[in-house]
Coordinates of C-alpha atoms and ligand atoms in Angstrom, one line a residue:
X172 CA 140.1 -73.3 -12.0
X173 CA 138.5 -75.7 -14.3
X174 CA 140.4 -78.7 -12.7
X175 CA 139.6 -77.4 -9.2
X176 CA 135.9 -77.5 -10.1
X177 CA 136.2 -81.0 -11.7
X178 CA 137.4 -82.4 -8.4
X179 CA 134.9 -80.9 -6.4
X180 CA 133.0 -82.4 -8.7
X181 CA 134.1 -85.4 -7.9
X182 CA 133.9 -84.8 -4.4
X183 CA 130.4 -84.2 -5.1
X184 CA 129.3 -87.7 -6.9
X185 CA 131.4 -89.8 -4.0
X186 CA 129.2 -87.9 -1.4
X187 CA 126.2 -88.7 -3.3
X188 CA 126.1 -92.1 -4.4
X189 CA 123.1 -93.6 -2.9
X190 CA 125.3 -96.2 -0.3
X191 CA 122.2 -98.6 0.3
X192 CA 121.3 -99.7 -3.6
X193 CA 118.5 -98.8 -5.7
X194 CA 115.6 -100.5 -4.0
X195 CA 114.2 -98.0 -1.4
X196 CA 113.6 -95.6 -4.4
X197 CA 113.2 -97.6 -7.1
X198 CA 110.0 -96.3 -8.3
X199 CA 111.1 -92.6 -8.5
X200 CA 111.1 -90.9 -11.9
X201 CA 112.5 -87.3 -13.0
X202 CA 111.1 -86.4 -16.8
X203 CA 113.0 -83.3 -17.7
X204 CA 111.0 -82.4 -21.0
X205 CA 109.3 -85.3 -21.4
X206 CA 112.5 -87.1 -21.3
X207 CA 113.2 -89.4 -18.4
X208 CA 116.4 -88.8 -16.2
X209 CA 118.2 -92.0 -16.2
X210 CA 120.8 -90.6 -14.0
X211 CA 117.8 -90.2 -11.3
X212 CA 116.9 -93.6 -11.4
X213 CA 118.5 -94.8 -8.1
X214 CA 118.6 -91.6 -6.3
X215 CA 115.4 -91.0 -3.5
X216 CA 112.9 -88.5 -4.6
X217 CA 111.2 -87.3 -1.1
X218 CA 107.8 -84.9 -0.6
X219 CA 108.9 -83.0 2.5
X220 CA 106.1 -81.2 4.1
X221 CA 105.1 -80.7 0.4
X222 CA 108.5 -79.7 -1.3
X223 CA 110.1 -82.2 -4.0
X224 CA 113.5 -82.8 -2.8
X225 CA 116.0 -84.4 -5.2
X226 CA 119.6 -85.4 -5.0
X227 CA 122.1 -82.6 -5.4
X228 CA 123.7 -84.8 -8.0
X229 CA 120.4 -84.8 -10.0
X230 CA 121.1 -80.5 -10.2
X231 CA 124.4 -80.8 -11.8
X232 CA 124.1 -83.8 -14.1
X233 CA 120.9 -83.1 -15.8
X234 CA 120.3 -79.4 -15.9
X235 CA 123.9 -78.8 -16.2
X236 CA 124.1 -76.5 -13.8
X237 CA 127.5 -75.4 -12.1
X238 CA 127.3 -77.1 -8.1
X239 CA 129.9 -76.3 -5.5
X240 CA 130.0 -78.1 -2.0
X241 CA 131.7 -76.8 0.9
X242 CA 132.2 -79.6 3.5
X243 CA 132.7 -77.8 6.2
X244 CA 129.8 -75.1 5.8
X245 CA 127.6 -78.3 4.6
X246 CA 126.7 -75.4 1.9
X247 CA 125.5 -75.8 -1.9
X248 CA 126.3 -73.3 -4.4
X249 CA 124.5 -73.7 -7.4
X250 CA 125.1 -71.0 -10.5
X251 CA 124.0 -70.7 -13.6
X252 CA 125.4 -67.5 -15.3
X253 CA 124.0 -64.6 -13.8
X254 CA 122.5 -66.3 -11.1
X255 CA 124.0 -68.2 -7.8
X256 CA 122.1 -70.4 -5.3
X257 CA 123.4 -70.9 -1.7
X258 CA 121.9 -73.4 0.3
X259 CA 122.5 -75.0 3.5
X260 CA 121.9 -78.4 4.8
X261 CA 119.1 -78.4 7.6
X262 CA 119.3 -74.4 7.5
X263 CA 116.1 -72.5 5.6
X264 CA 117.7 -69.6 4.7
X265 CA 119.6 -69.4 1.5
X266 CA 121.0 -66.5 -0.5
X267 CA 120.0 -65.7 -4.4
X268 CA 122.9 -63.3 -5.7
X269 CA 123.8 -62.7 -2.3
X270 CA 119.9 -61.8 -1.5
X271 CA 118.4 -63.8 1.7
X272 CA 115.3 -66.0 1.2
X273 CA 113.3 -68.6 3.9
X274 CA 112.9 -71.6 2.2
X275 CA 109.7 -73.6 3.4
X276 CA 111.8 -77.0 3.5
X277 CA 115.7 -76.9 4.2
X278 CA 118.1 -79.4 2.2
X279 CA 118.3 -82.4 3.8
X280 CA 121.2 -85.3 4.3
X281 CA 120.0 -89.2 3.5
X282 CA 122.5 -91.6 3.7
X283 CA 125.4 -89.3 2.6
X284 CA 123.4 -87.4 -0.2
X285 CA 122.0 -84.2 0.1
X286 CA 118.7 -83.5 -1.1
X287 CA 117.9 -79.9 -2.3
X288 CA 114.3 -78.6 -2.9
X289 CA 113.8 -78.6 -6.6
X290 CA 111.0 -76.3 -7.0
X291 CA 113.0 -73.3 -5.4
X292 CA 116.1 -74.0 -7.7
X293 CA 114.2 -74.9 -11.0
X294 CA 112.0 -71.7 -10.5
X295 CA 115.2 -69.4 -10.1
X296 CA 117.2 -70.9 -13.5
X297 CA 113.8 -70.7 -15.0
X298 CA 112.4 -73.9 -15.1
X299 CA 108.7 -75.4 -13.9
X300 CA 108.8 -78.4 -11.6
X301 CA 105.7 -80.4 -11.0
X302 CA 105.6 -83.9 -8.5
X303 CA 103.1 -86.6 -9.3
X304 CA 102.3 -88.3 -6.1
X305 CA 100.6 -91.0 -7.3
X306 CA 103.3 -92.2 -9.8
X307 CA 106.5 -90.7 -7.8
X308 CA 107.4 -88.6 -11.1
X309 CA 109.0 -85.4 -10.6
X310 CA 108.6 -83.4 -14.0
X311 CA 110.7 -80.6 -14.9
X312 CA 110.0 -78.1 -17.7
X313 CA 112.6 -75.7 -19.2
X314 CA 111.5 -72.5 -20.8
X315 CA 111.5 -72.6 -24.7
X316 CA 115.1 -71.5 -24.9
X317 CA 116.2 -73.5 -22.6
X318 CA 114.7 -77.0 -23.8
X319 CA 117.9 -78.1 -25.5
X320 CA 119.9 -79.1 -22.9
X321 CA 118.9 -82.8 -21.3
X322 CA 121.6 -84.8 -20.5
X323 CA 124.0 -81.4 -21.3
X324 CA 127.9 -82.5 -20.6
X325 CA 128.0 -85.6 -22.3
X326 CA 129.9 -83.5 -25.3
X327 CA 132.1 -81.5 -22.6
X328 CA 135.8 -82.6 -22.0
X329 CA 135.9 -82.1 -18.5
X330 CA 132.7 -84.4 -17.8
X331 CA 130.4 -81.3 -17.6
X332 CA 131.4 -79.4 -14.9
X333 CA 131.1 -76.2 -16.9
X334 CA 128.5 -77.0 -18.9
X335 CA 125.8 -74.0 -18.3
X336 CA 122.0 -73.6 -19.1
X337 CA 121.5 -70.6 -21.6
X338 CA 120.1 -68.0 -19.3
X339 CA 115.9 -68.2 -19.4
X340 CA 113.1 -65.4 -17.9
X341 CA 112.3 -66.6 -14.7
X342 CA 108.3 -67.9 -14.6
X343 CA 107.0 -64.8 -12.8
X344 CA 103.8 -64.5 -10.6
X345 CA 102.4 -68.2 -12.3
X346 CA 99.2 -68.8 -10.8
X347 CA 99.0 -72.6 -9.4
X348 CA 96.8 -75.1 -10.0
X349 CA 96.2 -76.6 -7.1
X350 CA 93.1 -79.6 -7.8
X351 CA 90.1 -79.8 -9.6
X352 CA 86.6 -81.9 -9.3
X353 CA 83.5 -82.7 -11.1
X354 CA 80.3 -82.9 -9.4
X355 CA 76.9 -82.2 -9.6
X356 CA 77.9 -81.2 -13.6
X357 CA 80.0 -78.6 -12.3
X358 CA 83.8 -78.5 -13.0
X359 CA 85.5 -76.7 -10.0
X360 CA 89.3 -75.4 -10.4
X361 CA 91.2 -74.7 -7.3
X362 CA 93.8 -72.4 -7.7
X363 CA 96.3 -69.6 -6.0
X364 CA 97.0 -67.0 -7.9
X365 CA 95.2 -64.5 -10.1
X366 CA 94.4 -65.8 -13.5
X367 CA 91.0 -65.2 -15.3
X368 CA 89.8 -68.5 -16.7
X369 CA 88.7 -68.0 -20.6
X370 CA 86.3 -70.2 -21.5
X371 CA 84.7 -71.0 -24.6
X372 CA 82.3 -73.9 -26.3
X373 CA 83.9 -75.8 -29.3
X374 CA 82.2 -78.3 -32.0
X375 CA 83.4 -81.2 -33.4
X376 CA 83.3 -82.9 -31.3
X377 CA 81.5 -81.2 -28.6
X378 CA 83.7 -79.8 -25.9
X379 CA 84.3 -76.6 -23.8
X380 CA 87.5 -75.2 -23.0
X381 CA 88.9 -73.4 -20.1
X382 CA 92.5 -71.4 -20.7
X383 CA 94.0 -70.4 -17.4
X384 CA 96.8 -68.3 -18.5
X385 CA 99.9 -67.7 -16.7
X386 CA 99.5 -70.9 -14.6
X387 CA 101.4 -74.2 -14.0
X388 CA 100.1 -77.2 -12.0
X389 CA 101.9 -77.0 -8.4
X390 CA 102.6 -80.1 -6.2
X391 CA 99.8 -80.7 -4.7
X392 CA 98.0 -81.1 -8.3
X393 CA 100.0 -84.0 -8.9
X394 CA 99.5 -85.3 -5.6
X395 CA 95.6 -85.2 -5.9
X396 CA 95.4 -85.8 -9.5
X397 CA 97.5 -87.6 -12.1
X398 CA 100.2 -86.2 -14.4
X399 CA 101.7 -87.8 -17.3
X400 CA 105.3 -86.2 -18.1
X401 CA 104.2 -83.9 -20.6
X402 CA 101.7 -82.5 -17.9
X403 CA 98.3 -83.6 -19.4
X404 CA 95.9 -86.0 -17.6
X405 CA 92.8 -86.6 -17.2
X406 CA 89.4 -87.1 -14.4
X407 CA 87.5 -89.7 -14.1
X408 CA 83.4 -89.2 -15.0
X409 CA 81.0 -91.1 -14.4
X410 CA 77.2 -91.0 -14.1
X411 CA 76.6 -87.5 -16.2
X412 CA 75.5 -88.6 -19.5
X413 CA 76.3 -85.1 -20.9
X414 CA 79.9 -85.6 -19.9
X415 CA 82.5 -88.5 -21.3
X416 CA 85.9 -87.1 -20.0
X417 CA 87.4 -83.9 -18.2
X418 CA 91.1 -83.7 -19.6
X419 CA 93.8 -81.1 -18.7
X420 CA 97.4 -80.2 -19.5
X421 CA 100.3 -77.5 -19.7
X422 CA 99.0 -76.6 -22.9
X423 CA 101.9 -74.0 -23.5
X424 CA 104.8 -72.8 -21.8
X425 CA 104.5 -69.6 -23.6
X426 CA 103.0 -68.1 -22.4
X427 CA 102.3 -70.7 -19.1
X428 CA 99.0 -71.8 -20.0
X429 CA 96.9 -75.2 -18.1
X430 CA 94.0 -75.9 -20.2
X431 CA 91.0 -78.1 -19.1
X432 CA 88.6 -79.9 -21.6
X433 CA 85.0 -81.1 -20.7
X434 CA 84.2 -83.2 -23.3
X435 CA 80.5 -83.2 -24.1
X436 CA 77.9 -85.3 -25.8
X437 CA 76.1 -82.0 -27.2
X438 CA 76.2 -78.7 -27.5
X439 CA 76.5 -77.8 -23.8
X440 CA 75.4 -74.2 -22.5
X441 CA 77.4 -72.9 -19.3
X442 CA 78.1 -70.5 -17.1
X443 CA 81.1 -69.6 -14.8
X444 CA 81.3 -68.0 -11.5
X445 CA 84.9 -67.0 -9.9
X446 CA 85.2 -66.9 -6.2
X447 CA 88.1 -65.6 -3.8
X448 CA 91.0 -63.4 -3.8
X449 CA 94.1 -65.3 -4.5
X450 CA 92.7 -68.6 -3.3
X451 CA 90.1 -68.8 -6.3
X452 CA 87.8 -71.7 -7.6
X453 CA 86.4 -71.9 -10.6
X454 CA 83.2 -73.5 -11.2
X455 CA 82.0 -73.9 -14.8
X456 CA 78.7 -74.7 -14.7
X457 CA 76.8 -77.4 -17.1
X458 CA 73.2 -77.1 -15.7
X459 CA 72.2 -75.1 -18.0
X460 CA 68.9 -75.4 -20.8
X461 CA 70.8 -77.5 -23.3
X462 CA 70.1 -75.7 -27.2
X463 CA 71.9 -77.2 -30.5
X464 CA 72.8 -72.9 -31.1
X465 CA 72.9 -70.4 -28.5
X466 CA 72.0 -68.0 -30.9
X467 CA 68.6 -69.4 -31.1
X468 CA 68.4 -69.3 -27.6
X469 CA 65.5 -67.7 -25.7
X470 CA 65.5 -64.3 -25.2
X471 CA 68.3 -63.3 -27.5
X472 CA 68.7 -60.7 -30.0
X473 CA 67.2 -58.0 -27.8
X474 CA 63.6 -60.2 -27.5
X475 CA 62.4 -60.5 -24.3
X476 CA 62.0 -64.3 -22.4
X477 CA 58.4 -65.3 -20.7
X478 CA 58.3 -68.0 -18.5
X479 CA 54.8 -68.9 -17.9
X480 CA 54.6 -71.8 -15.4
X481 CA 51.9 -74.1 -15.0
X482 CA 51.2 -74.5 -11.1
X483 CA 50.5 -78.6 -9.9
X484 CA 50.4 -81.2 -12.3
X485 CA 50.5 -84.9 -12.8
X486 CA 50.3 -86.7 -9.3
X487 CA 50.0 -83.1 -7.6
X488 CA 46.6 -81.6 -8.4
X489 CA 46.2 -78.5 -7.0
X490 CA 42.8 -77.5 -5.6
X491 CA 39.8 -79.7 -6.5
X492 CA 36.8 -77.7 -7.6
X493 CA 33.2 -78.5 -6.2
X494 CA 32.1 -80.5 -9.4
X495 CA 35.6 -82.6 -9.0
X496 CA 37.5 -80.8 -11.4
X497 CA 41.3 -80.1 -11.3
X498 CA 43.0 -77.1 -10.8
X499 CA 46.0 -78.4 -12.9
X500 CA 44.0 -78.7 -15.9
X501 CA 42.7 -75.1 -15.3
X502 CA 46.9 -74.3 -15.1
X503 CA 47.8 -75.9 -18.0
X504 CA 45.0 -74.9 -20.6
X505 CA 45.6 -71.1 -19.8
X506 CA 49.6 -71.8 -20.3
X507 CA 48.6 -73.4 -23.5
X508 CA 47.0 -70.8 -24.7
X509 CA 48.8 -67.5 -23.2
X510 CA 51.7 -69.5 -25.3
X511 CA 50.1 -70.0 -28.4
X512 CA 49.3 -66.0 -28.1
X513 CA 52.6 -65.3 -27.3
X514 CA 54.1 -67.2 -30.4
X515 CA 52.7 -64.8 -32.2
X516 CA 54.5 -61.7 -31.1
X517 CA 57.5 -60.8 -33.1
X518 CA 59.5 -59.5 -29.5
X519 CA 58.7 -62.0 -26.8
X520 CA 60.2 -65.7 -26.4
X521 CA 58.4 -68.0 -24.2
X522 CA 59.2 -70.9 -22.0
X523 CA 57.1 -73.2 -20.1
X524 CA 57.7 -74.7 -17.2
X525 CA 55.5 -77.9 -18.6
X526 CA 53.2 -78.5 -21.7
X527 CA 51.5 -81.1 -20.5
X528 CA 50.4 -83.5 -16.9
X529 CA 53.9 -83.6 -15.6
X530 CA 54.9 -83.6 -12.1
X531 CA 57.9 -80.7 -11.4
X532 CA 59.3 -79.4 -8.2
X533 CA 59.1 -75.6 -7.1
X534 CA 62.7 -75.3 -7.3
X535 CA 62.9 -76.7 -10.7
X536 CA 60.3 -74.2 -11.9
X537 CA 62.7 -71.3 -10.9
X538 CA 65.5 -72.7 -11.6
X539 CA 64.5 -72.7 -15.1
X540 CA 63.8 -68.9 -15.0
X541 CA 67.0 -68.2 -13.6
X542 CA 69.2 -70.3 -15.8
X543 CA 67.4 -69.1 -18.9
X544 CA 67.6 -65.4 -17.2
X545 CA 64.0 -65.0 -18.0
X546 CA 63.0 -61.6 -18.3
X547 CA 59.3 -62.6 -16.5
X548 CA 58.0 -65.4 -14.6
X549 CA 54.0 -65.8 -14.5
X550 CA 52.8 -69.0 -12.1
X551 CA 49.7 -69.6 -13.3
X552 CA 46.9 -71.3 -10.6
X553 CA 43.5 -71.5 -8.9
X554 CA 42.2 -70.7 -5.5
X555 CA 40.5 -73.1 -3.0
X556 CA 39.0 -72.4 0.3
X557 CA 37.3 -73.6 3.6
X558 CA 34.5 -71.0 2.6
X559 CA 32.2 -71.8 -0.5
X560 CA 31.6 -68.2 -0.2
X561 CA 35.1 -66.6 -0.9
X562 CA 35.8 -66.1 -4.7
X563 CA 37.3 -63.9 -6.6
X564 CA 41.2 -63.2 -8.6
X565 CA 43.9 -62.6 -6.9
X566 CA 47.3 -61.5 -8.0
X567 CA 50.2 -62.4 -5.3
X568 CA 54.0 -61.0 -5.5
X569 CA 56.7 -61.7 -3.1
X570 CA 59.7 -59.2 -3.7
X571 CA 59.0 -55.6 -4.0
X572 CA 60.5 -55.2 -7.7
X573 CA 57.6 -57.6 -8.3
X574 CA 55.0 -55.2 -7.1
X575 CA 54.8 -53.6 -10.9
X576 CA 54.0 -56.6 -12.7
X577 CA 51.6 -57.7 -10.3
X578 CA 49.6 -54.6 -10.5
X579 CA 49.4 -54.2 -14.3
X580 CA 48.8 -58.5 -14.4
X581 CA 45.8 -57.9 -11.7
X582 CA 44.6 -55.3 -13.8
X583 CA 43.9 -57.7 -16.6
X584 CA 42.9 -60.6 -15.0
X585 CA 40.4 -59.3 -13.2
X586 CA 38.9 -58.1 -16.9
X587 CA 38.9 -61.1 -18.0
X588 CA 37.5 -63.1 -15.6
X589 CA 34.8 -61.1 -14.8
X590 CA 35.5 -62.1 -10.8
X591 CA 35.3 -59.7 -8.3
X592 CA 38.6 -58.4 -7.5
X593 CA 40.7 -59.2 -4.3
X594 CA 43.5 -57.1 -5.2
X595 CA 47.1 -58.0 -5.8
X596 CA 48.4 -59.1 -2.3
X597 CA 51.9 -60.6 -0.5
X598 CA 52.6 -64.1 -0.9
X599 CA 55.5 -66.4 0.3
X600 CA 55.5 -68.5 -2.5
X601 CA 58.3 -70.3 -3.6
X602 CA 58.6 -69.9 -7.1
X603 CA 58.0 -66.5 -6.8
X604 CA 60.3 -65.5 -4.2
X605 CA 63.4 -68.0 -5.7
X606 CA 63.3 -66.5 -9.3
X607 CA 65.0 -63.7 -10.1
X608 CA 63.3 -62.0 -12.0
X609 CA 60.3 -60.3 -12.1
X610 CA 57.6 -63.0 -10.7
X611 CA 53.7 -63.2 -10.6
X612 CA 51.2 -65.7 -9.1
X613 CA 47.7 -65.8 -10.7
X614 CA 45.0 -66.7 -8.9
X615 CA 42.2 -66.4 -11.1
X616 CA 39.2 -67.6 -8.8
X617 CA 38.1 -69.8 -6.4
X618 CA 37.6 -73.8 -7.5
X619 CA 36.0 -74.3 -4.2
X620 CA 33.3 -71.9 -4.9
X621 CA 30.8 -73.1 -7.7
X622 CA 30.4 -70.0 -9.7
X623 CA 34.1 -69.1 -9.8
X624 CA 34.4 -73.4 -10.6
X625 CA 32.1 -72.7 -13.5
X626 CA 33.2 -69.1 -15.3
X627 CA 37.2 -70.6 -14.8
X628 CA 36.6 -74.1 -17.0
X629 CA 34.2 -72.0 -19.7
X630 CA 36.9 -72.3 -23.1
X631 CA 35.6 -68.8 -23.6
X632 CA 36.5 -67.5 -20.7
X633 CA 40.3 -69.4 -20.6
X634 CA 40.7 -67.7 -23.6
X635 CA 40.0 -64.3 -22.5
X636 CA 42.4 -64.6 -19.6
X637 CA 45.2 -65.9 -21.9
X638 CA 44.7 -62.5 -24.1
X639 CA 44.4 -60.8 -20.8
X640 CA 47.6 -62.0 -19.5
X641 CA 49.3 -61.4 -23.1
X642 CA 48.0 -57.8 -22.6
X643 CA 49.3 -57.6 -19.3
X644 CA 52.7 -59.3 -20.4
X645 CA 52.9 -56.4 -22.9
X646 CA 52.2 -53.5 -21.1
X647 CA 54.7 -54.6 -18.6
X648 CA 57.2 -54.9 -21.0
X649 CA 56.5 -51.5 -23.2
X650 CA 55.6 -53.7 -26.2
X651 CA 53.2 -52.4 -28.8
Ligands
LIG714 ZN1 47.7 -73.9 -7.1

């Protein structure tokens, strides 16, 4: 039996041998455990349709497995212990232990060798197979009891024929990483399968980690992105000052785990958002409020987060009063001081939006809201009309779970202005309809008529509406 084998075997390597030299597929690598495959050297390595497809001869020479050839069927029997792979040339189906399957590329003849798809056979005996595009490096990995056995048969009298791979657990359900990106300070995973990322933020040196477990990178990974033969790489990144490198690898093969670093200049806060069924991405998000702690971030340890937000500023003015004054200044001053107030309570953080003539955009001032998940946002302005006459405070809410606030903040402001009151009303504002949270625009009075002009720029006055707006703040909120 043995000798029968032996001179299939060598039925086997005459069909095989590449007829037209080494040239055409000279750049072609096979790393089995970070080991190159000499043997695979001068045999062509093709993508077909997206399947690695390596020589028959590679099968039985470096994984040691046992490989039959039936001329006249054109079929391949591959076994490895228990197990036993059929395969025809140019048909899909093939059998495993006598079980049908569709394969999504058939073996192939080139030249007098037949090229078999190694993904299908590696995953069967165990073993994951990745295919670097860019380099033309195929990259086998066996599992951890199986990792002895590169270039098996050299110790066997019969030249390897029976030489077999111990037997492994096949790599079940692996999710696949398919590509990755980083834009906009945003890391985005593409992947098939079902594995929940785990991610966590590590010091010295800065970095955050992302754990897929039970994953391997699949072919198209390396054909997008590049993979050294021990699986790791890295992305390119340029132009994000908080980012120097994006780095991934098979970090384990036990279990499967692909782990991505974003190396950081700082202390980077993020968040993560999952989308899809079994065609996922993963987006880890870096625009976030950067803090050296995040357990000295706003609003943690049960306090609650203010946002009060300044309306206008810097090149933007905001109404100009009848004597020439700025709304902006009116903004900021009662910001300053509703602050200073609200520094003083032991269960309210506060955030501003800016602290002094700065120009921001509206989407910027709720997007810092909603990435500090702010548990109120207060925009802070002044009225102007055509009409001298109107005057007055105002309160304006957009979304209905805004309504509350807006009543209880009216309430106070119109205390402490000492303005007639207009009543909280609807308002399509932006900051106040793109936050998340509970959201408020002030309008204490009119700039465009004098009196309202006057009582608003009074320091007396400011004051009282910062106290009013603490007041209102806490009633809101159920503080004492
Ligand atoms: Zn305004």
């Amino acid at each position: 039996m043995k000798k029968f084998a032996f001179t299939l075997l060598l039925m086997l390597f005459v069909l095989v041998l590449p007829e037209h030299g080494q040239a055409a597929a000279a750049n072609n690598k096979i790393f089995l455990d970070g080991k190159e495959l000499t043997a695979g050297q001068s045999a062509p390595v093709e993508n077909v349709g997206g399947s690695v497809m390596v020589p028959l001869r590679m099968i039985s020479e470096n994984l040691g497995y046992k490989v039959d050839w039936d001329q006249p069927s054109k079929t391949v029997t591959i076994a490895q212990q228990l197990t036993t792979v059929k395969l025809v040339v140019d048909q899909t189906a093939a059998s495993v232990d006598d079980k049908t399957v569709i394969l999504t590329n058939a073996p192939i003849n080139r030249n007098g060798t037949t090229l078999v798809p190694i993904r299908f056979i590696s995953e069967q005996f165990g073993l994951t197979v990745s295919w670097d595009n860019t380099q033309k490096i195929v990259t086998l990995i066996t599992p951890e009891t199986g990792g002895s056995n590169t270039g098996s048969g050299s110790g066997s009298a019969d030249g390897g024929s029976t030489v077999v791979v111990p037997p492994a657990e096949p790599a079940k359900d692996l999710t696949m990483v398919n590509g990755i990106s980083f834009n906009e300070n945003r890391l985005t995973i593409a992947m098939e399968g079902n594995a929940v990322p785990k991610v966590s933020k590590v010091s010295g040196p800065d970095r955050i980690v992302i754990d897929l477990e039970n994953a391997t990178f699949s072919d198209l990974f390396g054909s997008g992105q590049v993979l050294d033969p021990n699986l790791n790489g890295s992305l390119a990144v340029t132009g994000y000052p908080d980012v120097t490198a994006v780095r991934y690898s098979l970090y384990s093969t036990s279990p499967y785990t692909v782990r991505f670093v974003i190396d950081t200049t700082s202390s980077k806060n993020y968040s993560v958002e999952v989308s899809g069924d079994t065609s996922r991405l993963v987006v880890v998000d870096l625009n976030a409020v950067t803090t050296d702690n995040p357990s000295t971030q706003p609003g943690n340890n049960g306090r609650k987060l203010v946002v009060l937000d300044a309306g206008h500023g810097a090149k933007d003015s905001g109404a100009v009063g009848v004597t020439g004054k700025y709304e902006k200044n009116f903004n900021l001053a009662i910001v300053l001081k509703t602050a200073e107030l609200l520094k003083k309570e032991n269960n309210v953080d506060v955030v501003l939006t800016r602290s002094d003539d700065t120009f921001l955009e509206l989407k910027d001032r709720a997007a810092i809201a909603n990435n500090l998940n702010a548990d109120l946002f207060i925009s802070v302005h002044a009225n102007s009309s055509s009409s001298s006459a109107a005057s007055g405070t105002e309160t304006y809410y957009q979304r209905e779970s805004s309504k509350a606030l807006a009543n209880v903040m009216q309430k106070y402001l119109v205390q402490s202005t000492g303005l007639s009151n207009r009543g909280v009303r609807y308002g399509n504002f932006h900051v106040i309809r793109e936050t998340k949270m509970p959201a408020v625009l002030l309008e204490a009075g009119y700039l465009s008529n004098k009196g309202d002009e006057s009582v608003l720029f009074k320091d007396d006055v400011q004051n009282k509406i910062a106290e009013g707006i603490v007041s209102g703040i806490k009633e809101y909120l159920g503080l004492k």
